Amino acid sequence: MKKTKFSNSRRDFLKVLGHLTGALFLNIDGFSKNLLAQTKELTLEPQVFPGKEKMIILSRKPIVLEMPPEGFEYFITPNELFFVRNNTSMPELNVKDWRLTITGEVKKPLVLTMEDLKKFKEVEALITLECYGNGRSFFEPKASGNQWKKGGIGTALWKGVRLKDVLEKAHLTDKAKHVIFDGADEPFTPGSPDFRRSIPIEKALSPETLLVYEMNGQPLPIYHGYPLRVVVPGWGGAASVKWLINITVSDREYDGFYMVDKYRHPKNPVKPGTKLSPKDMFVLTELEVKSIITNPHNESKLSSEKILIKGYAWTGEGYIKKVEVSTDGGRTWQRAKIVRNEGKYVWCSWEFEWRPPQKGYYTLMSKATDNRGRTQPFIPYWNQDGYLYNSIDMVNVYVE
Ligand code: MTE
């Protein structure tokens, strides 16, 4: 380990501590879990998170990290830039002791080691994961929660097995209607709710719903659920439970805190600012159709005669049919070119070549439409927790 000069200033000390813990963390297997435990005992939180140094920190406890704008340069998001959304403390699991249990409405309960799990047919898939709260900071009036801008999203190549294959091995009973996932993470304060969520059996049995142990060719990083997580494609990230240790098949939807009090949406549209009780809301499922402009950046000055407007578009259960761009504040719209389309559950990249007619201030917009005719609204659908923000994206630029 490098020797570090001690400085009198508290800020420098914190920085050094951050780097030091970073260096220690990165020593073993890219991440030492023992040392993670040690930093928990320190009263000072690290200034950077090892392996995630470039991320925008939205919260340190729990760790919530937004992808910086540079992350959009990659169609497949590097692990170092992939957003992190924890609700709890990160558990330190040793794969040798780790087991996955499958219980509940099954005829043959299972206890699987990682070796057992890897005997199922291995599958690999590109899947885009977006936090239900992505874009929350754009709601007016403000919705409470982490103030995500555009970076609560990323695309990875996930490797694992089909959840369906594992459930079938356990032989579902006729009462199997929902599948509850439980991670090994614990709430910070004893007695607070545990992070557990369920999905309907139809989605669990869809061949695209995976139990994954690799992300972009590396063992699943601890931030993303080491050693195993579920990936529920087309649904908000909350459905994709990390650090998975138990799957319970149930005859009903799970009714814990993260289903009843969080991740719900109004049954009927409400006046912005209205607070509803859970009975007037339903559990969130698939994502909305959405596009964002990633280049140029908001409030940038541009001098070129030819400007390439670029971005991504994605949807929940479906495909992107078209992306349109407006360079005149929404008066007229033109088709953007889809550059890379990897099919269902993966974002598409798109671009549009623009020749500004004269210098001045412009509002650029993007709007996606999916194969079910769903498109983006001008006015966001306000909801108290700020989920599923998907308004037409807007970027202001000055052309010199
Ligand atoms: N799984 C567990 N066990 N605990 C959590 O707090 N957070 C969820 C989900 N899975 C969470 C979890 C939420 S809200 C999101 S958006 C995704 O993980 C984020 O996945 P990522 O951190 O790998 O990007």
Coordinates of C-alpha atoms and ligand atoms in Angstrom, one line a residue:
M1 CA 0.0 0.0 0.0
K2 CA 1.2 3.5 -0.8
K3 CA 2.4 5.7 2.0
T4 CA 0.1 8.7 2.5
K5 CA 1.2 12.1 3.8
F6 CA -0.9 13.2 6.7
S7 CA -2.3 16.7 6.4
N8 CA -3.6 19.0 9.1
S9 CA -6.7 19.9 7.3
R10 CA -9.8 17.8 8.1
R11 CA -10.9 17.8 4.5
D12 CA -7.6 16.4 3.3
F13 CA -7.7 13.8 6.1
L14 CA -11.1 12.7 4.9
K15 CA -9.9 12.5 1.4
V16 CA -6.9 10.4 2.4
L17 CA -9.2 8.2 4.4
G18 CA -11.4 7.8 1.4
H19 CA -8.4 6.8 -0.8
L20 CA -6.9 4.6 1.8
T21 CA -10.1 2.6 2.3
G22 CA -10.4 2.5 -1.4
A23 CA -7.0 1.0 -1.8
L24 CA -7.7 -1.5 0.9
F25 CA -11.0 -2.4 -0.5
L26 CA -9.6 -3.0 -4.0
N27 CA -6.9 -5.4 -2.8
I28 CA -8.8 -8.7 -2.8
D29 CA -11.0 -9.8 -5.6
G30 CA -11.7 -6.2 -6.4
F31 CA -13.4 -5.8 -3.1
S32 CA -12.6 -7.0 0.4
K33 CA -15.7 -7.5 2.5
N34 CA -13.9 -7.6 5.8
L35 CA -12.6 -4.1 5.2
L36 CA -16.1 -3.0 4.2
A37 CA -17.1 -4.0 7.7
Q38 CA -14.2 -2.0 9.1
T39 CA -15.3 1.2 7.4
K40 CA -18.8 0.7 8.9
E41 CA -17.2 1.1 12.3
L42 CA -15.5 4.3 11.4
T43 CA -17.6 7.3 12.2
L44 CA -16.4 9.1 9.0
E45 CA -17.9 7.8 5.8
P46 CA -15.6 7.3 2.8
Q47 CA -15.5 10.2 0.4
V48 CA -15.5 7.9 -2.6
F49 CA -16.8 4.4 -3.0
P50 CA -14.1 1.9 -4.1
G51 CA -14.6 0.9 -7.7
K52 CA -17.2 3.7 -8.1
E53 CA -15.0 6.8 -7.8
K54 CA -16.6 8.7 -10.7
M55 CA -20.2 8.3 -9.5
I56 CA -22.4 11.2 -8.3
I57 CA -23.1 10.5 -4.6
L58 CA -26.8 11.0 -3.8
S59 CA -26.6 9.2 -0.4
R60 CA -23.9 7.6 1.6
K61 CA -26.1 5.6 4.0
P62 CA -27.7 3.8 2.3
I63 CA -25.3 4.0 -0.7
V64 CA -27.1 5.6 -3.7
L65 CA -24.9 6.5 -6.6
E66 CA -26.0 8.1 -9.9
M67 CA -24.2 7.5 -13.2
P68 CA -22.4 10.7 -14.3
P69 CA -23.2 12.0 -17.8
E70 CA -20.0 10.4 -19.3
G71 CA -21.6 7.0 -18.6
F72 CA -24.0 7.6 -21.5
E73 CA -21.0 7.3 -23.9
Y74 CA -21.2 3.5 -23.4
F75 CA -24.0 1.4 -24.8
I76 CA -23.0 -1.2 -22.3
T77 CA -22.5 0.6 -19.0
P78 CA -19.1 -0.3 -17.4
N79 CA -19.6 -1.7 -13.9
E80 CA -17.6 1.3 -12.4
L81 CA -20.3 3.7 -13.8
F82 CA -23.4 1.6 -13.2
F83 CA -25.9 3.3 -10.8
V84 CA -26.3 1.9 -7.3
R85 CA -29.5 2.0 -5.3
N86 CA -29.4 0.5 -1.9
N87 CA -32.2 0.8 0.7
T88 CA -30.2 -1.0 3.4
S89 CA -26.6 -1.9 4.4
M90 CA -24.7 -4.0 1.9
P91 CA -24.3 -7.6 3.2
E92 CA -20.9 -9.3 3.2
L93 CA -21.6 -12.7 1.7
N94 CA -19.1 -15.5 1.3
V95 CA -20.1 -17.6 -1.7
K96 CA -18.9 -20.8 0.0
D97 CA -21.4 -20.4 2.9
W98 CA -24.1 -18.8 0.7
R99 CA -27.2 -20.8 -0.1
L100 CA -30.4 -20.1 -2.1
T101 CA -33.5 -21.6 -0.6
I102 CA -36.8 -22.0 -2.6
T103 CA -39.8 -22.6 -0.3
G104 CA -43.5 -21.9 -0.1
E105 CA -46.0 -23.2 -2.7
V106 CA -43.6 -25.8 -4.1
K107 CA -43.7 -29.6 -3.9
K108 CA -40.0 -30.0 -3.6
P109 CA -38.3 -27.2 -1.6
L110 CA -34.7 -26.6 -2.7
V111 CA -31.5 -25.5 -1.0
L112 CA -28.9 -24.6 -3.7
T113 CA -25.2 -23.8 -3.6
M114 CA -23.7 -21.7 -6.3
E115 CA -22.3 -24.9 -7.9
D116 CA -25.9 -26.4 -8.0
L117 CA -27.2 -23.2 -9.6
K118 CA -24.6 -23.2 -12.3
K119 CA -25.8 -26.7 -13.4
F120 CA -28.9 -25.1 -14.8
K121 CA -28.7 -23.9 -18.5
E122 CA -26.6 -20.8 -18.5
V123 CA -27.9 -17.8 -20.3
E124 CA -26.6 -14.3 -21.1
A125 CA -28.6 -11.3 -21.9
L126 CA -28.3 -7.5 -22.4
I127 CA -30.8 -5.9 -20.1
T128 CA -31.4 -2.2 -19.2
L129 CA -32.1 -1.5 -15.6
E130 CA -33.8 1.7 -14.5
C131 CA -34.7 2.8 -11.0
Y132 CA -38.4 3.7 -10.7
G133 CA -37.1 7.0 -9.2
N134 CA -34.9 8.0 -12.1
G135 CA -35.7 11.6 -13.2
R136 CA -37.4 12.4 -9.8
S137 CA -35.6 15.7 -9.5
F138 CA -37.5 17.0 -12.6
F139 CA -40.9 16.8 -10.9
E140 CA -42.6 20.0 -9.9
P141 CA -43.5 20.3 -7.0
K142 CA -40.6 18.3 -5.8
A143 CA -41.2 14.6 -4.9
S144 CA -39.4 13.3 -1.8
G145 CA -36.6 10.8 -2.2
N146 CA -33.2 10.7 -3.9
Q147 CA -33.0 13.5 -6.4
W148 CA -32.0 11.5 -9.5
K149 CA -31.5 13.3 -12.8
K150 CA -31.0 11.1 -15.8
G151 CA -28.4 8.6 -14.5
G152 CA -30.5 6.1 -12.5
I153 CA -30.2 3.8 -15.5
G154 CA -27.7 1.5 -17.1
T155 CA -27.3 -1.5 -19.4
A156 CA -25.3 -4.6 -18.6
L157 CA -24.6 -8.0 -20.1
W158 CA -25.9 -10.3 -17.3
K159 CA -25.0 -14.0 -17.1
G160 CA -27.0 -16.5 -15.0
V161 CA -29.8 -19.0 -15.2
R162 CA -33.6 -18.7 -15.9
L163 CA -35.7 -18.3 -12.8
K164 CA -38.3 -20.4 -14.5
D165 CA -35.9 -23.4 -14.7
V166 CA -35.2 -23.2 -11.0
L167 CA -38.9 -22.8 -10.1
E168 CA -39.8 -25.8 -12.3
K169 CA -37.2 -27.9 -10.5
A170 CA -39.0 -27.1 -7.2
H171 CA -42.4 -28.1 -8.8
L172 CA -44.9 -25.3 -8.2
T173 CA -48.2 -26.2 -6.6
D174 CA -51.6 -25.0 -8.1
K175 CA -51.6 -22.2 -5.5
A176 CA -48.4 -20.5 -6.9
K177 CA -49.4 -17.0 -7.8
H178 CA -46.6 -14.7 -6.7
V179 CA -42.9 -15.1 -6.1
I180 CA -41.3 -13.2 -3.2
F181 CA -37.5 -12.4 -3.2
D182 CA -35.5 -11.8 -0.1
G183 CA -32.0 -10.4 0.0
A184 CA -29.5 -10.9 2.8
D185 CA -29.4 -7.2 3.4
E186 CA -30.6 -5.8 6.7
P187 CA -32.1 -2.4 7.6
F188 CA -29.8 0.0 9.4
T189 CA -32.1 0.1 12.5
P190 CA -33.3 -3.1 13.9
G191 CA -37.1 -3.4 13.5
S192 CA -37.2 -1.3 10.3
P193 CA -38.6 -3.1 7.3
D194 CA -36.5 -5.6 5.4
F195 CA -36.2 -5.2 1.6
R196 CA -38.4 -7.9 0.2
R197 CA -40.6 -7.7 -3.0
S198 CA -42.7 -10.0 -5.0
I199 CA -43.6 -10.3 -8.7
P200 CA -46.6 -12.2 -10.3
I201 CA -45.9 -15.8 -11.3
E202 CA -46.4 -15.0 -15.0
K203 CA -43.4 -12.6 -14.9
A204 CA -41.4 -15.0 -12.8
L205 CA -41.9 -17.8 -15.3
S206 CA -41.1 -15.6 -18.3
P207 CA -37.9 -17.0 -19.9
E208 CA -36.3 -13.5 -19.8
T209 CA -36.4 -13.2 -15.9
L210 CA -33.0 -14.3 -14.7
L211 CA -31.0 -15.2 -11.6
V212 CA -27.6 -13.6 -12.4
Y213 CA -24.1 -14.1 -11.0
E214 CA -22.1 -12.2 -13.6
M215 CA -22.3 -8.6 -14.8
N216 CA -20.3 -7.6 -17.9
G217 CA -18.0 -10.6 -17.6
Q218 CA -17.2 -10.1 -13.9
P219 CA -18.6 -11.8 -10.8
L220 CA -21.5 -9.7 -9.7
P221 CA -20.0 -6.7 -7.8
I222 CA -21.0 -6.4 -4.2
Y223 CA -22.9 -3.2 -5.0
H224 CA -25.0 -5.0 -7.5
G225 CA -25.9 -8.0 -5.4
Y226 CA -23.0 -10.4 -5.0
P227 CA -23.2 -13.4 -5.3
L228 CA -26.7 -13.6 -6.9
R229 CA -29.6 -11.3 -7.8
V230 CA -32.8 -11.5 -9.8
V231 CA -33.1 -9.4 -12.9
V232 CA -36.7 -8.6 -13.9
P233 CA -36.4 -7.1 -17.3
G234 CA -38.7 -4.2 -18.4
W235 CA -39.6 -3.5 -14.7
G236 CA -38.2 -0.9 -12.4
G237 CA -35.0 -1.8 -10.6
A238 CA -36.7 -2.4 -7.3
A239 CA -38.1 -5.7 -8.6
S240 CA -34.5 -7.0 -9.2
V241 CA -33.7 -8.0 -5.6
K242 CA -29.9 -8.1 -4.8
W243 CA -27.9 -10.5 -2.5
L244 CA -30.7 -13.0 -3.0
I245 CA -30.9 -15.8 -0.4
N246 CA -34.5 -16.9 -0.4
I247 CA -37.3 -17.3 -2.9
T248 CA -40.8 -17.9 -1.5
V249 CA -43.6 -18.9 -3.8
S250 CA -46.9 -17.6 -2.5
D251 CA -50.6 -17.7 -3.2
R252 CA -50.7 -13.9 -2.8
E253 CA -48.8 -10.7 -3.5
Y254 CA -46.3 -9.9 -0.8
D255 CA -47.6 -7.2 1.7
G256 CA -44.4 -5.8 3.3
F257 CA -43.3 -2.2 3.5
Y258 CA -41.6 -2.1 0.1
M259 CA -44.8 -3.3 -1.6
V260 CA -47.5 -1.5 0.4
D261 CA -45.8 1.8 1.4
K262 CA -43.2 2.2 -1.4
Y263 CA -43.1 1.6 -5.1
R264 CA -46.8 2.4 -5.7
H265 CA -48.5 4.6 -8.2
P266 CA -51.9 6.5 -8.0
K267 CA -54.8 4.5 -9.4
N268 CA -56.2 7.8 -10.8
P269 CA -54.3 10.9 -11.8
V270 CA -53.9 13.4 -8.9
K271 CA -53.4 17.2 -8.6
P272 CA -49.6 17.7 -8.2
G273 CA -48.8 17.7 -4.5
T274 CA -51.6 15.4 -3.4
K275 CA -50.7 12.6 -0.9
L276 CA -52.6 9.4 -1.2
S277 CA -52.9 6.4 1.1
P278 CA -51.7 3.0 -0.2
K279 CA -55.3 1.8 -0.9
D280 CA -55.6 4.5 -3.6
M281 CA -52.4 3.3 -5.3
F282 CA -51.2 0.1 -7.0
V283 CA -47.9 -1.8 -6.9
L284 CA -45.5 -0.6 -9.7
T285 CA -44.7 -3.1 -12.4
E286 CA -43.3 -2.3 -15.9
L287 CA -41.4 0.8 -16.9
E288 CA -42.8 3.7 -19.0
V289 CA -41.7 4.5 -22.5
K290 CA -38.9 7.1 -22.3
S291 CA -36.2 8.8 -24.3
I292 CA -33.4 11.1 -23.2
I293 CA -31.0 13.4 -24.9
T294 CA -27.4 12.7 -23.8
N295 CA -25.6 15.1 -26.3
P296 CA -25.4 18.0 -26.4
H297 CA -25.6 18.8 -22.7
N298 CA -28.1 21.2 -21.2
E299 CA -27.0 24.9 -21.3
S300 CA -24.0 24.1 -23.6
K301 CA -22.6 26.6 -26.1
L302 CA -22.2 25.1 -29.6
S303 CA -20.3 26.5 -32.5
S304 CA -20.5 23.9 -35.2
E305 CA -22.7 24.1 -38.3
K306 CA -23.7 20.5 -38.0
I307 CA -24.7 19.2 -34.6
L308 CA -25.2 15.5 -33.7
I309 CA -28.1 15.2 -31.2
K310 CA -27.8 11.8 -29.5
G311 CA -29.6 9.8 -26.9
Y312 CA -31.3 6.6 -25.7
A313 CA -34.9 5.3 -25.7
W314 CA -36.5 2.4 -23.9
T315 CA -39.8 1.0 -22.7
G316 CA -41.2 -1.6 -20.4
E317 CA -42.9 -4.6 -22.0
G318 CA -42.4 -3.8 -25.6
Y319 CA -40.2 -2.3 -28.3
I320 CA -39.3 1.2 -29.3
K321 CA -41.0 2.0 -32.6
K322 CA -39.7 5.5 -33.2
V323 CA -37.9 8.4 -31.7
E324 CA -38.7 11.9 -32.8
V325 CA -36.7 15.1 -32.2
S326 CA -37.8 18.7 -32.2
T327 CA -35.4 21.6 -32.5
D328 CA -38.0 24.3 -32.3
G329 CA -39.5 23.8 -28.9
G330 CA -42.1 21.2 -30.0
R331 CA -43.6 23.0 -33.0
T332 CA -42.3 20.3 -35.5
W333 CA -40.9 16.8 -35.0
Q334 CA -38.6 14.8 -37.2
R335 CA -37.6 11.1 -37.0
A336 CA -34.3 10.3 -35.4
K337 CA -32.2 7.4 -36.7
I338 CA -32.0 4.3 -34.4
V339 CA -28.3 3.5 -34.3
R340 CA -28.3 0.4 -32.2
N341 CA -31.3 -1.7 -31.4
E342 CA -30.8 -4.9 -29.4
G343 CA -34.5 -5.7 -29.1
K344 CA -36.8 -6.0 -26.1
Y345 CA -35.6 -4.9 -22.6
V346 CA -32.5 -3.1 -23.9
W347 CA -32.3 0.6 -24.6
C348 CA -31.8 1.8 -28.2
S349 CA -29.3 4.4 -29.1
W350 CA -30.5 7.1 -31.6
E351 CA -29.1 10.2 -33.3
F352 CA -30.3 13.1 -35.3
E353 CA -28.1 15.4 -37.4
W354 CA -29.1 19.0 -37.0
R355 CA -28.0 22.1 -38.9
P356 CA -29.2 25.1 -36.8
P357 CA -30.7 27.6 -39.2
Q358 CA -29.2 30.6 -37.4
K359 CA -27.4 31.4 -34.2
G360 CA -29.4 31.7 -31.0
Y361 CA -31.0 29.9 -28.1
Y362 CA -32.8 26.6 -28.8
T363 CA -34.8 24.0 -26.9
L364 CA -34.1 20.5 -28.2
M365 CA -36.6 17.8 -27.4
S366 CA -36.9 14.0 -27.8
K367 CA -40.0 11.8 -27.7
A368 CA -40.1 8.0 -28.0
T369 CA -43.1 5.8 -29.0
D370 CA -43.3 2.1 -28.4
N371 CA -45.1 -0.7 -30.3
R372 CA -48.1 -0.4 -28.1
G373 CA -48.6 3.3 -29.1
R374 CA -47.4 4.5 -25.7
T375 CA -45.5 7.8 -26.0
Q376 CA -44.0 10.5 -23.7
P377 CA -46.2 13.3 -22.3
F378 CA -45.3 17.0 -22.1
I379 CA -46.5 17.1 -18.5
P380 CA -45.2 14.5 -16.1
Y381 CA -47.6 12.3 -14.2
W382 CA -47.0 13.7 -10.8
N383 CA -47.0 11.2 -7.9
Q384 CA -45.9 11.7 -4.3
D385 CA -42.8 9.4 -4.4
G386 CA -41.7 10.7 -7.8
Y387 CA -41.7 7.4 -9.7
L388 CA -41.7 6.7 -13.5
Y389 CA -40.8 10.2 -14.7
N390 CA -40.9 10.1 -18.4
S391 CA -41.7 13.5 -19.8
I392 CA -40.5 14.5 -23.3
D393 CA -36.8 15.3 -22.7
M394 CA -35.7 18.9 -23.2
V395 CA -32.2 20.3 -23.5
N396 CA -31.4 24.1 -23.9
V397 CA -28.4 25.1 -26.1
Y398 CA -26.9 28.3 -27.4
V399 CA -25.6 28.2 -31.0
E400 CA -22.9 30.8 -31.5
Ligands
MTE1 N1 -32.3 -5.5 -3.4 C1 -32.0 -5.5 -2.1 N2 -31.9 -6.7 -1.5 N3 -32.0 -4.4 -1.4 C2 -32.2 -3.1 -2.0 O1 -32.1 -2.1 -1.4 N4 -32.7 -2.0 -4.1 C3 -33.5 -2.1 -5.3 C4 -33.0 -3.2 -6.2 N5 -32.7 -4.4 -5.4 C5 -32.4 -3.1 -3.4 C6 -32.5 -4.4 -4.1 C7 -33.6 -0.9 -6.1 S1 -34.7 0.2 -5.5 C8 -33.0 -0.8 -7.3 S2 -33.4 0.6 -8.3 C9 -32.1 -1.8 -7.8 O2 -31.8 -2.8 -6.9 C10 -30.8 -1.1 -8.2 O3 -29.9 -2.0 -8.6 P1 -28.3 -1.6 -8.7 O4 -27.9 -1.0 -7.4 O5 -27.6 -2.9 -9.0 O6 -28.2 -0.6 -9.8

